[in-house]
mmCIF file of C-alpha atoms in Angstrom:
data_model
loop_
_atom_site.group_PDB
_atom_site.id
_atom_site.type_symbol
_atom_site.label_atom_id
_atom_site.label_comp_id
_atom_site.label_asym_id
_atom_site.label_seq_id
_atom_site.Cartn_x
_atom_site.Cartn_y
_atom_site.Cartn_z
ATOM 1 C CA UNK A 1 0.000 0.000 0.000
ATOM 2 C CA UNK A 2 0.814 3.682 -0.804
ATOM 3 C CA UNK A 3 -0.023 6.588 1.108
ATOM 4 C CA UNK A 4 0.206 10.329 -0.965
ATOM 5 C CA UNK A 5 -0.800 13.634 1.521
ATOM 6 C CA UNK A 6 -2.707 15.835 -0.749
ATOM 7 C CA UNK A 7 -4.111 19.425 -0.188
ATOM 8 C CA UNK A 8 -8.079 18.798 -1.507
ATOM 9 C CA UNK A 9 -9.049 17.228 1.577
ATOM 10 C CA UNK A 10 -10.251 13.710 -0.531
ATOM 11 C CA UNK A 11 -9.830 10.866 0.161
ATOM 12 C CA UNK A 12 -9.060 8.677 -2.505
ATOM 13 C CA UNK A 13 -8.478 5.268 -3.106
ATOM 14 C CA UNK A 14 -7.489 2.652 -6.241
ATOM 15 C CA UNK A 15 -6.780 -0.916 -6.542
ATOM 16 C CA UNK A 16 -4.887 -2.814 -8.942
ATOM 17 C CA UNK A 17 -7.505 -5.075 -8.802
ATOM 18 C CA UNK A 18 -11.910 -4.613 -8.911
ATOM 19 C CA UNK A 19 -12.897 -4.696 -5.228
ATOM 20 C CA UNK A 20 -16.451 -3.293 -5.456
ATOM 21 C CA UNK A 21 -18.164 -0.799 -4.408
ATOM 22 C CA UNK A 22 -16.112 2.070 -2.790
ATOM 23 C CA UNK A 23 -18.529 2.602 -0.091
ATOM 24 C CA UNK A 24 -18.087 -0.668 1.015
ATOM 25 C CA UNK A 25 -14.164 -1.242 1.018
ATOM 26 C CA UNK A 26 -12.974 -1.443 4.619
ATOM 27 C CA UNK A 27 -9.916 0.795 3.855
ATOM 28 C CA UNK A 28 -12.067 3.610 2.468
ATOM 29 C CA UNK A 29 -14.223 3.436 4.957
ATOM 30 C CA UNK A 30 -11.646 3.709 8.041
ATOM 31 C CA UNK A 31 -9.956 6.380 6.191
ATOM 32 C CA UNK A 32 -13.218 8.416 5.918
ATOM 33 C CA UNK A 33 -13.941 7.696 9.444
ATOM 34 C CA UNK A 34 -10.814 8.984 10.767
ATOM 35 C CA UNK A 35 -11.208 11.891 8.660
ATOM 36 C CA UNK A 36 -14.555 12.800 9.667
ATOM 37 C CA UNK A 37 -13.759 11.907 13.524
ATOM 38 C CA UNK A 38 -10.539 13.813 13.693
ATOM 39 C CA UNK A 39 -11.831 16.976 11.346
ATOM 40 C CA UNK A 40 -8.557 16.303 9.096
ATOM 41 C CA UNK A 41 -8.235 19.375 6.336
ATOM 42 C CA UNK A 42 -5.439 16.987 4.280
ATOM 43 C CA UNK A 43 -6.453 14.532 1.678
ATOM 44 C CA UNK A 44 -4.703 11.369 1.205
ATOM 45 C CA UNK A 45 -4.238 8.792 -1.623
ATOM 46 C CA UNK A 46 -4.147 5.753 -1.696
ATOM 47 C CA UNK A 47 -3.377 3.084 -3.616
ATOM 48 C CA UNK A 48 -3.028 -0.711 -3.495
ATOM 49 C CA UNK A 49 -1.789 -3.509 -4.964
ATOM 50 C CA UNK A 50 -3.367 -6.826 -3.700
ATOM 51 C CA UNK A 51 -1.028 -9.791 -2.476
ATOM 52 C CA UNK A 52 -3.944 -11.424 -0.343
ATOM 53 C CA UNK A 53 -6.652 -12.743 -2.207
ATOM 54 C CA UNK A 54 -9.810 -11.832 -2.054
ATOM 55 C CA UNK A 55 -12.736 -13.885 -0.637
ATOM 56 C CA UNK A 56 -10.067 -16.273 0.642
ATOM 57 C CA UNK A 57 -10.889 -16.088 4.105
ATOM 58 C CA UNK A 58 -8.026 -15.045 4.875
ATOM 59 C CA UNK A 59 -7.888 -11.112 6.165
ATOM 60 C CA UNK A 60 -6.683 -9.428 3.554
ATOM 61 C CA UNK A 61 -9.492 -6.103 4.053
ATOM 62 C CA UNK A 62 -8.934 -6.330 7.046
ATOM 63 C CA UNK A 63 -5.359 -6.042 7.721
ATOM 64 C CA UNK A 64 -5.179 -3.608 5.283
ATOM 65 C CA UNK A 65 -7.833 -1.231 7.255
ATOM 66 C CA UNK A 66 -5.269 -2.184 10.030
ATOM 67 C CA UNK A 67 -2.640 -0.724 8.414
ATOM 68 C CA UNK A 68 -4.481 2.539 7.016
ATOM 69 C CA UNK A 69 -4.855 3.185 10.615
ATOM 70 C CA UNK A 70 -1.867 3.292 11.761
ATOM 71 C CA UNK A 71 -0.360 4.965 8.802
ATOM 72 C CA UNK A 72 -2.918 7.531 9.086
ATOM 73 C CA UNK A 73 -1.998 8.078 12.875
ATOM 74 C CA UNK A 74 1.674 9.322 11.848
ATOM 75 C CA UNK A 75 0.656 10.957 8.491
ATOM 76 C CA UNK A 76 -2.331 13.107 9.798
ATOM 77 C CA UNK A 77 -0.423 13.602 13.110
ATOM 78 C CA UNK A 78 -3.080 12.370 15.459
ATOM 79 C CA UNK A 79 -2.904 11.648 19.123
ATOM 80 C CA UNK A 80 -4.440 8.017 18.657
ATOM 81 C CA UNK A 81 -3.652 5.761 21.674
ATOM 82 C CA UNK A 82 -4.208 2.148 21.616
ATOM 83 C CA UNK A 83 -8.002 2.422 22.794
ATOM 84 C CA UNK A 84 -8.676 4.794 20.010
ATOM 85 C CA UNK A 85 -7.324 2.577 17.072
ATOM 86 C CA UNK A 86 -9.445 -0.157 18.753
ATOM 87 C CA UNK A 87 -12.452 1.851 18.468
ATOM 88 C CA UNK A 88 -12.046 3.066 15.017
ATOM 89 C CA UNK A 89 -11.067 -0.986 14.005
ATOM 90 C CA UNK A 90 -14.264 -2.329 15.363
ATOM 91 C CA UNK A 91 -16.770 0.247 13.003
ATOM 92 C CA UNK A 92 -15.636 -0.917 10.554
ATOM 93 C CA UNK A 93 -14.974 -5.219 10.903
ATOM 94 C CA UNK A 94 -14.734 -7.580 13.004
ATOM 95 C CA UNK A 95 -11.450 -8.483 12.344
ATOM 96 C CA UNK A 96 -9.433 -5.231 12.182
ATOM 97 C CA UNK A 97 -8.978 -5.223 15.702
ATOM 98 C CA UNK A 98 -6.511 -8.171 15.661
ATOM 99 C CA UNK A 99 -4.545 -6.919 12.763
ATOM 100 C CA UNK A 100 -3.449 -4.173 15.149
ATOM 101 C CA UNK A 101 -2.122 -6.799 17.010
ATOM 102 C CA UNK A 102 -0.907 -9.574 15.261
ATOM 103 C CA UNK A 103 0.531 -12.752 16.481
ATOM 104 C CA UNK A 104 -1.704 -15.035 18.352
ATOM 105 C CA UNK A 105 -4.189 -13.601 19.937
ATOM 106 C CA UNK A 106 -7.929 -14.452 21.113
ATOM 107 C CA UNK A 107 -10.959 -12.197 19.469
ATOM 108 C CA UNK A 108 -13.674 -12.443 21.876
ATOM 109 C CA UNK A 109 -17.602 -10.491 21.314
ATOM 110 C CA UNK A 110 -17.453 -10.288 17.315
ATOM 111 C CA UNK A 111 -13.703 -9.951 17.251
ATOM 112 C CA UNK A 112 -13.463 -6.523 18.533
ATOM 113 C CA UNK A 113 -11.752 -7.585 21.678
ATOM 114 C CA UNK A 114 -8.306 -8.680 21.397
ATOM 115 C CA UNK A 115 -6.112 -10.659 23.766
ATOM 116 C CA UNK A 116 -2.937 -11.134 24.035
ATOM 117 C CA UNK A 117 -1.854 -15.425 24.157
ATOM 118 C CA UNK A 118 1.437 -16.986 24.265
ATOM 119 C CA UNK A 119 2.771 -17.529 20.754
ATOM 120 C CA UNK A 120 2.351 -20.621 18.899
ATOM 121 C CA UNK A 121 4.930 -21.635 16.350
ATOM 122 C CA UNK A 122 3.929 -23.411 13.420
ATOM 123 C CA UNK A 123 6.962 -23.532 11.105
ATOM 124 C CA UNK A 124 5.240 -25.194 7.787
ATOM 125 C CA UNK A 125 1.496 -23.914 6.472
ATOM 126 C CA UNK A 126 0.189 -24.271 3.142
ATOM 127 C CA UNK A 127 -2.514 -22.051 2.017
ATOM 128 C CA UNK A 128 -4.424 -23.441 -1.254
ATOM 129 C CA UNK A 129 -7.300 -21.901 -2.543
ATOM 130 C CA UNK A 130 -9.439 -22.751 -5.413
ATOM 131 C CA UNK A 131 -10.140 -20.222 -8.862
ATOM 132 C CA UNK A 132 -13.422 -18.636 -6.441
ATOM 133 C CA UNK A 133 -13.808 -16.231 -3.581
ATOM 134 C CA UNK A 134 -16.748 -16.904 -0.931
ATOM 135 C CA UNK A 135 -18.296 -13.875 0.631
ATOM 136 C CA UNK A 136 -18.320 -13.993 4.369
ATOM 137 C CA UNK A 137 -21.935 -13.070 4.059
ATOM 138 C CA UNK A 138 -22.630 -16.312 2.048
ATOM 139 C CA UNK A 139 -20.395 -18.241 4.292
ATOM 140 C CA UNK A 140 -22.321 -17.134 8.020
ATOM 141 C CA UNK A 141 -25.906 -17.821 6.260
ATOM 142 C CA UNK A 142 -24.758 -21.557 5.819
ATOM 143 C CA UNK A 143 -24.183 -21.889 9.398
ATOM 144 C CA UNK A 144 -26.984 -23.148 11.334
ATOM 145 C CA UNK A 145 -25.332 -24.724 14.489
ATOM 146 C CA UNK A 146 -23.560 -22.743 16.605
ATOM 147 C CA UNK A 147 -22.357 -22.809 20.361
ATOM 148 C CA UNK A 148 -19.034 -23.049 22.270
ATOM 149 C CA UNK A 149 -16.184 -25.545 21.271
ATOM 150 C CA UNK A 150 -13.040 -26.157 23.725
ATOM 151 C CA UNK A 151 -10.695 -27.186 21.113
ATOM 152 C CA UNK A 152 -9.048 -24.022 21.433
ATOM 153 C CA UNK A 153 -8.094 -24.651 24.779
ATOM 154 C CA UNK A 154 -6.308 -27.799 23.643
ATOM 155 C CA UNK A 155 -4.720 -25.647 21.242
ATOM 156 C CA UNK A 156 -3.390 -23.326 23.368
ATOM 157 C CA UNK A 157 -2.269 -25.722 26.271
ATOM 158 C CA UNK A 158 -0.554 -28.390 23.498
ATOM 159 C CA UNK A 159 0.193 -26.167 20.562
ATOM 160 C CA UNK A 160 -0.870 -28.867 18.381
ATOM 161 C CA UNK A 161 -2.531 -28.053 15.111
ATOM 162 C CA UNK A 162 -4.513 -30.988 15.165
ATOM 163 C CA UNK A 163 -7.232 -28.927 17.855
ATOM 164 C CA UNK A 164 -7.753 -26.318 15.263
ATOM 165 C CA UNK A 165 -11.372 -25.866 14.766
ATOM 166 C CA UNK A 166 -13.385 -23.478 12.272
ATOM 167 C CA UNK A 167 -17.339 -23.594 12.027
ATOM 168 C CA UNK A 168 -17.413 -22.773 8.940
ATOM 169 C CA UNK A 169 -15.568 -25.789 7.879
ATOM 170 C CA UNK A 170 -17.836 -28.735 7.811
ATOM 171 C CA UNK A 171 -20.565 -26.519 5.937
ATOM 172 C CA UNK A 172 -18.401 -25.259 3.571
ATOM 173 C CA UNK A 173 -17.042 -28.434 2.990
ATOM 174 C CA UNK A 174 -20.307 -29.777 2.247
ATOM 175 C CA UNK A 175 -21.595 -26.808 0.071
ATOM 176 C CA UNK A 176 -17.998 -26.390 -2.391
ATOM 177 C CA UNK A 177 -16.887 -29.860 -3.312
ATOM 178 C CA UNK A 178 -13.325 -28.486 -4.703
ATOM 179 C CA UNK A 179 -12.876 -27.746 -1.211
ATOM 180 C CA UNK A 180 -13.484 -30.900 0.456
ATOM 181 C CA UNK A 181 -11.416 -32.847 -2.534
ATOM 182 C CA UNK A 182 -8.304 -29.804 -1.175
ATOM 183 C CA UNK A 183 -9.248 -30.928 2.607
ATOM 184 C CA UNK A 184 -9.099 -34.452 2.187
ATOM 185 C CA UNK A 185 -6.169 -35.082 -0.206
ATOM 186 C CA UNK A 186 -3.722 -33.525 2.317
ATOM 187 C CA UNK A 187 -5.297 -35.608 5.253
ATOM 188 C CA UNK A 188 -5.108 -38.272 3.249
ATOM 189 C CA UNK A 189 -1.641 -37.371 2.012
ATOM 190 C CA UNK A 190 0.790 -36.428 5.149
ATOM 191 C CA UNK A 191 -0.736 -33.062 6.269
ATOM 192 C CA UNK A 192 -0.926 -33.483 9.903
ATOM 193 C CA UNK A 193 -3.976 -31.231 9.561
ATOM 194 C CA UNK A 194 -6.144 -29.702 6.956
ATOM 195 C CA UNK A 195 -8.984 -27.004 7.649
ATOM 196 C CA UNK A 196 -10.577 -24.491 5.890
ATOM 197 C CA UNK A 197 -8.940 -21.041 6.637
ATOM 198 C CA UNK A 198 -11.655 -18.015 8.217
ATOM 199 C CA UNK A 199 -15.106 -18.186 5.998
ATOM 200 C CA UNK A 200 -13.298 -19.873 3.008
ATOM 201 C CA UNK A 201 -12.218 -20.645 0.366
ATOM 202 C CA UNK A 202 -8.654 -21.473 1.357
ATOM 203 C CA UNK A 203 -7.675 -24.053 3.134
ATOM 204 C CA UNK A 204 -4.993 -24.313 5.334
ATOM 205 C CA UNK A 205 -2.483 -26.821 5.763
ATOM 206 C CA UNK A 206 -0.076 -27.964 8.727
ATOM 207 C CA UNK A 207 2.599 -30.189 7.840
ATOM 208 C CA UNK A 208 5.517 -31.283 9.631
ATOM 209 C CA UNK A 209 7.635 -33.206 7.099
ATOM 210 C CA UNK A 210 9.393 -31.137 4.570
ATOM 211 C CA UNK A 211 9.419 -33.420 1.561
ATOM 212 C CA UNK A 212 5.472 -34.134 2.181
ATOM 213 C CA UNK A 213 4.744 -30.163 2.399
ATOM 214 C CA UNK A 214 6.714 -29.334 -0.073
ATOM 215 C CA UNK A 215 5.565 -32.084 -2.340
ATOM 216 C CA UNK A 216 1.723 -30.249 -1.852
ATOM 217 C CA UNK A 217 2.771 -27.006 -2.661
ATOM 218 C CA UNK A 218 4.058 -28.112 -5.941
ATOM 219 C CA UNK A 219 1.372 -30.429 -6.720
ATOM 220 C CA UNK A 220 -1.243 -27.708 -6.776
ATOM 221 C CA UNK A 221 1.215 -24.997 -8.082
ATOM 222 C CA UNK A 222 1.411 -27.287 -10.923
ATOM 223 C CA UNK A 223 -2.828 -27.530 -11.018
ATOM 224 C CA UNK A 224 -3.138 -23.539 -11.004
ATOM 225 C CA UNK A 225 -4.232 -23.057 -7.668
ATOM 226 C CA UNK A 226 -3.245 -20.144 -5.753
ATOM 227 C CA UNK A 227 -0.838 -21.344 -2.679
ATOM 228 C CA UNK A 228 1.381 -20.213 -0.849
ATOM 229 C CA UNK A 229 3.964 -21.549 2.005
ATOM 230 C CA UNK A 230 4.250 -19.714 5.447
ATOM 231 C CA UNK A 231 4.154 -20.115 8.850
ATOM 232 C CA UNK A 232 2.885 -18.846 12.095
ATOM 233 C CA UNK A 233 4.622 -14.963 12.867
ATOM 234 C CA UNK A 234 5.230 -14.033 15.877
ATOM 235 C CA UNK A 235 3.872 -10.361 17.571
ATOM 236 C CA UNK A 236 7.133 -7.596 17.330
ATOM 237 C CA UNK A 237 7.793 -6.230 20.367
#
């Protein structure tokens, strides 16, 4: 992402890439806010160039309206403390509250409460996701069980990526068939475990033999999926 200070008092925003409608676009829309809020006079530009894909269920809005935030804070000069960023992150998603974070951390309400966890380490991931995005919208209207699941607390206490758990997963699953064959040839195949990543459509893999994981990214490199290897990141200090 780019940031340009302008004299208009705009606000302005492009993407390498359609994402919509303006009004909607989480970056737009916390750059407005803070605007309005904060009685700014600038204008600022920006533009950016889209590494995350979207619909992948993976963040990619929302750590960019993460970012704008803080970038905004130093370019407009504002007195935002930690509390105020927080605000501002939960009008506009649920999720922008952990990118100003980072690392693992627990959302609790809709997401708009962050906390803090001991890191978890996870050295090989691999993200696949098929030739469609899946709006989150779609995704949370195929849910129809909900309640609380303590897998997480394995998770935390073990650090094993066999306790992950995602609701969405089993539905989705069951609604995008690409996504199941994804899930079930790396269970099938070595991953140690295999989930769908957020509302979809990526899934995420865990892996811990190199030859296996590396064997999977190249298999549906080859296929002409997106994917992409990474790992767990821990929080800078």
């Amino acid at each position: 992402m780019t940031f340009l200070l302008t004299k208009d008092g705009d606000v302005k925003f492009w993407s390498d890439i359609d994402l919509g409608k303006l009004s909607d676009n989480t970056v737009y829309k916390v750059a407005s806010l803070i605007k309005e809020r904060y009685k700014v006079k600038e204008g600022i530009e920006i533009r950016l160039e889209k590494k995350i894909p979207v619909g992948a269920g993976l963040g990619g809005g929302s750590s960019n309206a993460a970012t704008t935030i803080k970038v905004l804070r130093n370019l407009w000069n504002l007195d935002l403390r930690e509390d105020d960023m927080h605000s501002l992150a939960a009008k506009v998603g649920s999720d922008v509250n952990f990118f100003l974070i980072g690392g693992t951390a627990m959302g609790e309400g809709r997401g708009e409460r962050v906390r803090i966890l001991e890191p978890i380490d996870f050295e090989m991931i691999l993200l696949v996701k098929p030739d469609y995005g899946i709006r989150s919208g779609d995704a949370y209207q195929l849910v129809t069980e909900y309640g609380d699941n303590q897998n997480w607390k394995y998770l935390l206490n073990e650090k094993d990526a066999r306790y992950c758990f995602n609701r969405f997963d089993s539905v989705l699953r069951a609604r995008y068939p690409e996504i199941n064959e994804i899930v079930d040839y790396m269970l099938e195949n070595g991953a140690i475990k295999a989930i769908v990543s957020g509302s979809g459509s990526t899934v995420i893999g865990f892996y811990d033999n190199q030859q296996t994981y590396d064997y999977h990214y190249d298999y549906y490199n080859e296929k002409g999926f997106w994917c992409c290897q990474t790992k767990t990141k821990r929080r800078l200090q």
